[in-house]
Amino acid sequence: MLALDRVAQSYGRKTVLKELSFQLASGQIGCLLGPSGCGKTTALRLIAGFEKLDSGEIRIHGEAVARTGWTLPPERRQVGLVFQDYALFPHLSVAGNVAFGLRGLGNAERDLRVRQMLRLVGLSKEAASWPHQLSGGQQQRVALARALAPKPRLLLLDEPFSNLDVELREKLSLEVRDILKHEGITALLVTHDQHEAFATADVIGVMNEGVIQQCDTPYALYHQPANRFVADFIGQGALLPGKVLNNHQVEIELGVLEGVVDGDCGEEGGCSHCAQGCAVDVLIRPDDIIHDDDSPLLGQVERKAFRGADFLYTLRLPGGGRVLAQVDSHHNHAIGEHIGIRLGVDHVVAFRK
């Protein structure tokens, strides 16, 4: 449904996108995720037709909408847009906002589509309300209904939940995903918030400095990051020094990890290209450390963050390394206390020194 083929964009001497390639299948929800300034919003604006690319090609449903020296006007791309600030018309009712893009339809058909959209987003009772009478979450639903009403081939969402509080943001992310899946809409979300990305998207392209570092499922990005940037940007974790023993074993202070090695040390068939004894850094996630009072291996609590259902402990190991541990909140340990831990690593991720 959507394909970016080696798209490049610069502003003066500043290169924003470096031959960016990205694809979405029909009905798939994708996300461009990355820190501010990585180029994700520029990519979205190029797809929408708000800017002209320097080189490369963008195709929607197999048809070129932009290439070097030529671009199809935004209004001819059949692309829906949901903006960060909702961009609702204050002088129009909720129903009027949703109907705004349906001017080519007859009155009966337009009214039916408006009712369908408001029912879909759970706002049937607010049809006659004005935007200022709605909560932030309701306004965002109206913006979504307005974008979906003309049945776009592709929906683009630009940081759509950033103005909402954290709890509502995650709730609405899941609701929007359900709505898009129900309608079979292909969509691309742009955000810097990984929780939004994980809750909404089927596939995520993690961007940095105009390049997609890894494009994968949320699960793979967390458990099998391709490089240090992805490992650091996605989730939390710590890097411990390790030594390669063989193709499927890496030794760290906490013991020997066994399994297929991912990360840049896992390229080209595991660690076969690494010499035995090769020094690496091994990624340990908080859920890789299991609290176990019977374990002889101890970690000293240096920091603790209460998160309701669990604590996130920063533990100092006997050899001086530090790891994070996600522990049930019933285990309330004091700063300075030593607690028993053991490894529960299912994915071995190592990076070359």
PDB file of C-alpha atoms in Angstrom, residues 54-242:
ATOM      1  CA  ASP A  54      15.135  15.657  -3.435  1.00  0.00           C
ATOM      2  CA  SER A  55      15.437  12.129  -4.801  1.00  0.00           C
ATOM      3  CA  GLY A  56      13.839   8.701  -4.610  1.00  0.00           C
ATOM      4  CA  GLU A  57      10.199   7.716  -5.083  1.00  0.00           C
ATOM      5  CA  ILE A  58       7.039   7.362  -3.006  1.00  0.00           C
ATOM      6  CA  ARG A  59       4.253   5.009  -4.126  1.00  0.00           C
ATOM      7  CA  ILE A  60       0.751   4.614  -2.712  1.00  0.00           C
ATOM      8  CA  HIS A  61      -1.184   1.538  -3.808  1.00  0.00           C
ATOM      9  CA  GLY A  62       1.417   0.937  -6.500  1.00  0.00           C
ATOM     10  CA  GLU A  63       1.061   4.410  -7.999  1.00  0.00           C
ATOM     11  CA  ALA A  64       3.896   6.941  -7.855  1.00  0.00           C
ATOM     12  CA  VAL A  65       2.870  10.092  -5.985  1.00  0.00           C
ATOM     13  CA  ALA A  66       6.331  11.653  -5.791  1.00  0.00           C
ATOM     14  CA  ARG A  67       9.664  11.224  -7.494  1.00  0.00           C
ATOM     15  CA  THR A  68      12.671  13.369  -8.311  1.00  0.00           C
ATOM     16  CA  GLY A  69      11.405  16.586  -9.917  1.00  0.00           C
ATOM     17  CA  TRP A  70       7.673  15.716  -9.707  1.00  0.00           C
ATOM     18  CA  THR A  71       5.014  15.471  -7.015  1.00  0.00           C
ATOM     19  CA  LEU A  72       1.271  14.772  -7.011  1.00  0.00           C
ATOM     20  CA  PRO A  73      -0.718  17.468  -5.163  1.00  0.00           C
ATOM     21  CA  PRO A  74      -1.840  16.474  -1.637  1.00  0.00           C
ATOM     22  CA  GLU A  75      -5.550  16.683  -2.466  1.00  0.00           C
ATOM     23  CA  ARG A  76      -5.165  14.023  -5.181  1.00  0.00           C
ATOM     24  CA  ARG A  77      -3.410  11.426  -3.023  1.00  0.00           C
ATOM     25  CA  GLN A  78      -6.460  10.150  -1.088  1.00  0.00           C
ATOM     26  CA  VAL A  79      -4.493  10.403   2.135  1.00  0.00           C
ATOM     27  CA  GLY A  80      -6.137  11.135   5.483  1.00  0.00           C
ATOM     28  CA  LEU A  81      -4.348  13.149   8.146  1.00  0.00           C
ATOM     29  CA  VAL A  82      -4.665  13.326  11.924  1.00  0.00           C
ATOM     30  CA  PHE A  83      -2.596  16.146  13.389  1.00  0.00           C
ATOM     31  CA  GLN A  84      -0.944  16.614  16.760  1.00  0.00           C
ATOM     32  CA  ASP A  85      -3.192  19.579  17.654  1.00  0.00           C
ATOM     33  CA  TYR A  86      -6.395  17.931  16.256  1.00  0.00           C
ATOM     34  CA  ALA A  87      -7.006  21.006  13.991  1.00  0.00           C
ATOM     35  CA  LEU A  88     -10.778  20.912  14.518  1.00  0.00           C
ATOM     36  CA  PHE A  89     -12.845  23.803  13.180  1.00  0.00           C
ATOM     37  CA  PRO A  90     -14.159  25.687  16.235  1.00  0.00           C
ATOM     38  CA  HIS A  91     -17.131  27.139  14.325  1.00  0.00           C
ATOM     39  CA  LEU A  92     -18.396  23.680  13.289  1.00  0.00           C
ATOM     40  CA  SER A  93     -20.153  21.123  15.460  1.00  0.00           C
ATOM     41  CA  VAL A  94     -18.713  17.645  15.932  1.00  0.00           C
ATOM     42  CA  ALA A  95     -20.927  16.381  13.101  1.00  0.00           C
ATOM     43  CA  GLY A  96     -19.945  19.377  10.965  1.00  0.00           C
ATOM     44  CA  ASN A  97     -16.258  18.647  11.471  1.00  0.00           C
ATOM     45  CA  VAL A  98     -16.670  15.002  10.454  1.00  0.00           C
ATOM     46  CA  ALA A  99     -18.738  16.004   7.410  1.00  0.00           C
ATOM     47  CA  PHE A 100     -16.202  18.594   6.249  1.00  0.00           C
ATOM     48  CA  GLY A 101     -14.405  16.287   3.796  1.00  0.00           C
ATOM     49  CA  LEU A 102     -17.621  14.794   2.376  1.00  0.00           C
ATOM     50  CA  ARG A 103     -18.772  17.702   0.234  1.00  0.00           C
ATOM     51  CA  GLY A 104     -19.043  15.555  -2.894  1.00  0.00           C
ATOM     52  CA  LEU A 105     -21.798  13.396  -1.399  1.00  0.00           C
ATOM     53  CA  GLY A 106     -25.535  13.968  -1.275  1.00  0.00           C
ATOM     54  CA  ASN A 107     -27.083  15.073   2.007  1.00  0.00           C
ATOM     55  CA  ALA A 108     -28.508  11.655   2.924  1.00  0.00           C
ATOM     56  CA  GLU A 109     -25.312   9.799   2.079  1.00  0.00           C
ATOM     57  CA  ARG A 110     -23.194  12.376   3.911  1.00  0.00           C
ATOM     58  CA  ASP A 111     -25.363  12.228   7.033  1.00  0.00           C
ATOM     59  CA  LEU A 112     -25.233   8.423   7.027  1.00  0.00           C
ATOM     60  CA  ARG A 113     -21.432   8.432   6.793  1.00  0.00           C
ATOM     61  CA  VAL A 114     -21.161  10.977   9.630  1.00  0.00           C
ATOM     62  CA  ARG A 115     -23.392   8.823  11.854  1.00  0.00           C
ATOM     63  CA  GLN A 116     -21.317   5.748  11.006  1.00  0.00           C
ATOM     64  CA  MET A 117     -18.069   7.486  11.887  1.00  0.00           C
ATOM     65  CA  LEU A 118     -19.346   8.961  15.150  1.00  0.00           C
ATOM     66  CA  ARG A 119     -20.712   5.567  16.174  1.00  0.00           C
ATOM     67  CA  LEU A 120     -17.346   3.988  15.303  1.00  0.00           C
ATOM     68  CA  VAL A 121     -15.437   6.378  17.590  1.00  0.00           C
ATOM     69  CA  GLY A 122     -18.079   6.287  20.338  1.00  0.00           C
ATOM     70  CA  LEU A 123     -19.273   9.879  19.993  1.00  0.00           C
ATOM     71  CA  SER A 124     -22.823   9.539  18.652  1.00  0.00           C
ATOM     72  CA  LYS A 125     -24.241  11.519  21.585  1.00  0.00           C
ATOM     73  CA  GLU A 126     -21.812  14.415  20.988  1.00  0.00           C
ATOM     74  CA  ALA A 127     -22.807  15.051  17.353  1.00  0.00           C
ATOM     75  CA  ALA A 128     -24.285  18.488  18.137  1.00  0.00           C
ATOM     76  CA  SER A 129     -21.527  19.523  20.580  1.00  0.00           C
ATOM     77  CA  TRP A 130     -18.854  22.102  19.818  1.00  0.00           C
ATOM     78  CA  PRO A 131     -15.137  21.175  19.906  1.00  0.00           C
ATOM     79  CA  HIS A 132     -14.450  23.331  22.982  1.00  0.00           C
ATOM     80  CA  GLN A 133     -17.041  21.322  24.921  1.00  0.00           C
ATOM     81  CA  LEU A 134     -15.088  18.081  24.444  1.00  0.00           C
ATOM     82  CA  SER A 135     -12.178  16.583  26.350  1.00  0.00           C
ATOM     83  CA  GLY A 136      -8.810  16.137  24.662  1.00  0.00           C
ATOM     84  CA  GLY A 137      -9.464  12.451  24.068  1.00  0.00           C
ATOM     85  CA  GLN A 138     -12.859  13.190  22.530  1.00  0.00           C
ATOM     86  CA  GLN A 139     -11.390  15.862  20.261  1.00  0.00           C
ATOM     87  CA  GLN A 140      -8.806  13.379  19.052  1.00  0.00           C
ATOM     88  CA  ARG A 141     -11.562  10.886  18.249  1.00  0.00           C
ATOM     89  CA  VAL A 142     -13.394  13.551  16.236  1.00  0.00           C
ATOM     90  CA  ALA A 143     -10.186  14.262  14.301  1.00  0.00           C
ATOM     91  CA  LEU A 144      -9.844  10.528  13.607  1.00  0.00           C
ATOM     92  CA  ALA A 145     -13.488  10.259  12.458  1.00  0.00           C
ATOM     93  CA  ARG A 146     -13.038  13.266  10.162  1.00  0.00           C
ATOM     94  CA  ALA A 147      -9.920  11.732   8.609  1.00  0.00           C
ATOM     95  CA  LEU A 148     -11.588   8.339   8.091  1.00  0.00           C
ATOM     96  CA  ALA A 149     -14.884   9.665   6.730  1.00  0.00           C
ATOM     97  CA  PRO A 150     -13.731  10.104   3.079  1.00  0.00           C
ATOM     98  CA  LYS A 151     -12.381   6.497   3.114  1.00  0.00           C
ATOM     99  CA  PRO A 152      -8.718   7.375   2.442  1.00  0.00           C
ATOM    100  CA  ARG A 153      -6.338   4.847   0.916  1.00  0.00           C
ATOM    101  CA  LEU A 154      -3.839   5.702   3.615  1.00  0.00           C
ATOM    102  CA  LEU A 155      -4.078   7.424   6.999  1.00  0.00           C
ATOM    103  CA  LEU A 156      -1.177   9.437   8.420  1.00  0.00           C
ATOM    104  CA  LEU A 157      -1.038  10.265  12.134  1.00  0.00           C
ATOM    105  CA  ASP A 158       1.442  12.936  13.255  1.00  0.00           C
ATOM    106  CA  GLU A 159       2.195  12.602  17.007  1.00  0.00           C
ATOM    107  CA  PRO A 160      -1.582  12.259  17.548  1.00  0.00           C
ATOM    108  CA  PHE A 161      -1.525  11.588  21.285  1.00  0.00           C
ATOM    109  CA  SER A 162       1.261  13.885  22.476  1.00  0.00           C
ATOM    110  CA  ASN A 163      -1.144  16.474  23.941  1.00  0.00           C
ATOM    111  CA  LEU A 164      -2.867  13.905  26.151  1.00  0.00           C
ATOM    112  CA  ASP A 165      -1.925  12.681  29.608  1.00  0.00           C
ATOM    113  CA  VAL A 166      -0.007   9.409  29.849  1.00  0.00           C
ATOM    114  CA  GLU A 167      -2.899   7.172  30.931  1.00  0.00           C
ATOM    115  CA  LEU A 168      -5.274   8.494  28.277  1.00  0.00           C
ATOM    116  CA  ARG A 169      -2.534   8.323  25.658  1.00  0.00           C
ATOM    117  CA  GLU A 170      -2.093   4.574  26.029  1.00  0.00           C
ATOM    118  CA  LYS A 171      -5.834   3.923  26.259  1.00  0.00           C
ATOM    119  CA  LEU A 172      -6.542   5.934  23.116  1.00  0.00           C
ATOM    120  CA  SER A 173      -3.635   4.271  21.276  1.00  0.00           C
ATOM    121  CA  LEU A 174      -5.309   0.897  21.768  1.00  0.00           C
ATOM    122  CA  GLU A 175      -8.720   2.283  20.796  1.00  0.00           C
ATOM    123  CA  VAL A 176      -7.340   3.829  17.601  1.00  0.00           C
ATOM    124  CA  ARG A 177      -5.679   0.534  16.697  1.00  0.00           C
ATOM    125  CA  ASP A 178      -9.004  -1.297  17.135  1.00  0.00           C
ATOM    126  CA  ILE A 179     -10.787   1.266  14.952  1.00  0.00           C
ATOM    127  CA  LEU A 180      -8.186   1.099  12.177  1.00  0.00           C
ATOM    128  CA  LYS A 181      -8.240  -2.708  12.198  1.00  0.00           C
ATOM    129  CA  HIS A 182     -12.045  -2.727  12.156  1.00  0.00           C
ATOM    130  CA  GLU A 183     -12.044  -0.462   9.098  1.00  0.00           C
ATOM    131  CA  GLY A 184      -9.109  -2.236   7.406  1.00  0.00           C
ATOM    132  CA  ILE A 185      -7.254   1.081   7.075  1.00  0.00           C
ATOM    133  CA  THR A 186      -3.555   1.182   6.227  1.00  0.00           C
ATOM    134  CA  ALA A 187      -1.962   3.730   8.530  1.00  0.00           C
ATOM    135  CA  LEU A 188       1.396   5.270   9.379  1.00  0.00           C
ATOM    136  CA  LEU A 189       2.015   6.790  12.801  1.00  0.00           C
ATOM    137  CA  VAL A 190       4.871   9.147  13.621  1.00  0.00           C
ATOM    138  CA  THR A 191       5.910   9.417  17.269  1.00  0.00           C
ATOM    139  CA  HIS A 192       8.838   9.657  19.674  1.00  0.00           C
ATOM    140  CA  ASP A 193       6.947   7.641  22.309  1.00  0.00           C
ATOM    141  CA  GLN A 194       7.677   3.913  22.182  1.00  0.00           C
ATOM    142  CA  HIS A 195       4.634   3.069  24.329  1.00  0.00           C
ATOM    143  CA  GLU A 196       2.363   4.647  21.700  1.00  0.00           C
ATOM    144  CA  ALA A 197       4.234   2.810  18.968  1.00  0.00           C
ATOM    145  CA  PHE A 198       4.015  -0.546  20.746  1.00  0.00           C
ATOM    146  CA  ALA A 199       0.297  -0.129  21.515  1.00  0.00           C
ATOM    147  CA  THR A 200      -0.658   0.913  17.981  1.00  0.00           C
ATOM    148  CA  ALA A 201       1.688  -0.463  15.326  1.00  0.00           C
ATOM    149  CA  ASP A 202       2.223  -3.841  13.662  1.00  0.00           C
ATOM    150  CA  VAL A 203       5.655  -2.837  12.395  1.00  0.00           C
ATOM    151  CA  ILE A 204       7.982  -0.071  13.575  1.00  0.00           C
ATOM    152  CA  GLY A 205      10.879   1.631  11.827  1.00  0.00           C
ATOM    153  CA  VAL A 206      13.283   3.027  14.420  1.00  0.00           C
ATOM    154  CA  MET A 207      14.923   6.138  12.966  1.00  0.00           C
ATOM    155  CA  ASN A 208      18.049   8.079  13.810  1.00  0.00           C
ATOM    156  CA  GLU A 209      19.715  10.850  11.799  1.00  0.00           C
ATOM    157  CA  GLY A 210      17.575  10.268   8.721  1.00  0.00           C
ATOM    158  CA  VAL A 211      18.120   6.516   8.556  1.00  0.00           C
ATOM    159  CA  ILE A 212      15.955   3.581   9.629  1.00  0.00           C
ATOM    160  CA  GLN A 213      18.164   1.653  12.020  1.00  0.00           C
ATOM    161  CA  GLN A 214      15.809  -1.328  12.207  1.00  0.00           C
ATOM    162  CA  CYS A 215      12.324  -2.059  10.878  1.00  0.00           C
ATOM    163  CA  ASP A 216      10.612  -4.873  12.754  1.00  0.00           C
ATOM    164  CA  THR A 217       7.803  -5.940  15.060  1.00  0.00           C
ATOM    165  CA  PRO A 218       7.693  -4.368  18.538  1.00  0.00           C
ATOM    166  CA  TYR A 219       8.644  -7.739  20.064  1.00  0.00           C
ATOM    167  CA  ALA A 220      11.716  -8.125  17.850  1.00  0.00           C
ATOM    168  CA  LEU A 221      12.859  -4.540  18.449  1.00  0.00           C
ATOM    169  CA  TYR A 222      12.807  -5.126  22.207  1.00  0.00           C
ATOM    170  CA  HIS A 223      14.287  -8.623  22.306  1.00  0.00           C
ATOM    171  CA  GLN A 224      16.446  -8.596  19.166  1.00  0.00           C
ATOM    172  CA  PRO A 225      17.745  -5.031  18.589  1.00  0.00           C
ATOM    173  CA  ALA A 226      20.029  -4.759  15.585  1.00  0.00           C
ATOM    174  CA  ASN A 227      22.474  -2.261  17.101  1.00  0.00           C
ATOM    175  CA  ARG A 228      23.301  -0.249  20.193  1.00  0.00           C
ATOM    176  CA  PHE A 229      21.079   2.680  19.229  1.00  0.00           C
ATOM    177  CA  VAL A 230      17.964   0.508  18.968  1.00  0.00           C
ATOM    178  CA  ALA A 231      18.867  -1.334  22.174  1.00  0.00           C
ATOM    179  CA  ASP A 232      19.220   1.961  24.029  1.00  0.00           C
ATOM    180  CA  PHE A 233      16.181   3.690  22.512  1.00  0.00           C
ATOM    181  CA  ILE A 234      13.768   0.786  22.911  1.00  0.00           C
ATOM    182  CA  GLY A 235      12.995  -0.200  26.487  1.00  0.00           C
ATOM    183  CA  GLN A 236      15.460  -0.144  29.351  1.00  0.00           C
ATOM    184  CA  GLY A 237      18.508  -2.233  30.003  1.00  0.00           C
ATOM    185  CA  ALA A 238      22.167  -2.387  30.871  1.00  0.00           C
ATOM    186  CA  LEU A 239      25.267  -3.519  28.996  1.00  0.00           C
ATOM    187  CA  LEU A 240      27.591  -5.923  30.776  1.00  0.00           C
ATOM    188  CA  PRO A 241      31.052  -6.858  29.490  1.00  0.00           C
ATOM    189  CA  GLY A 242      31.224 -10.392  28.179  1.00  0.00           C
TER     190      GLY A 242
END
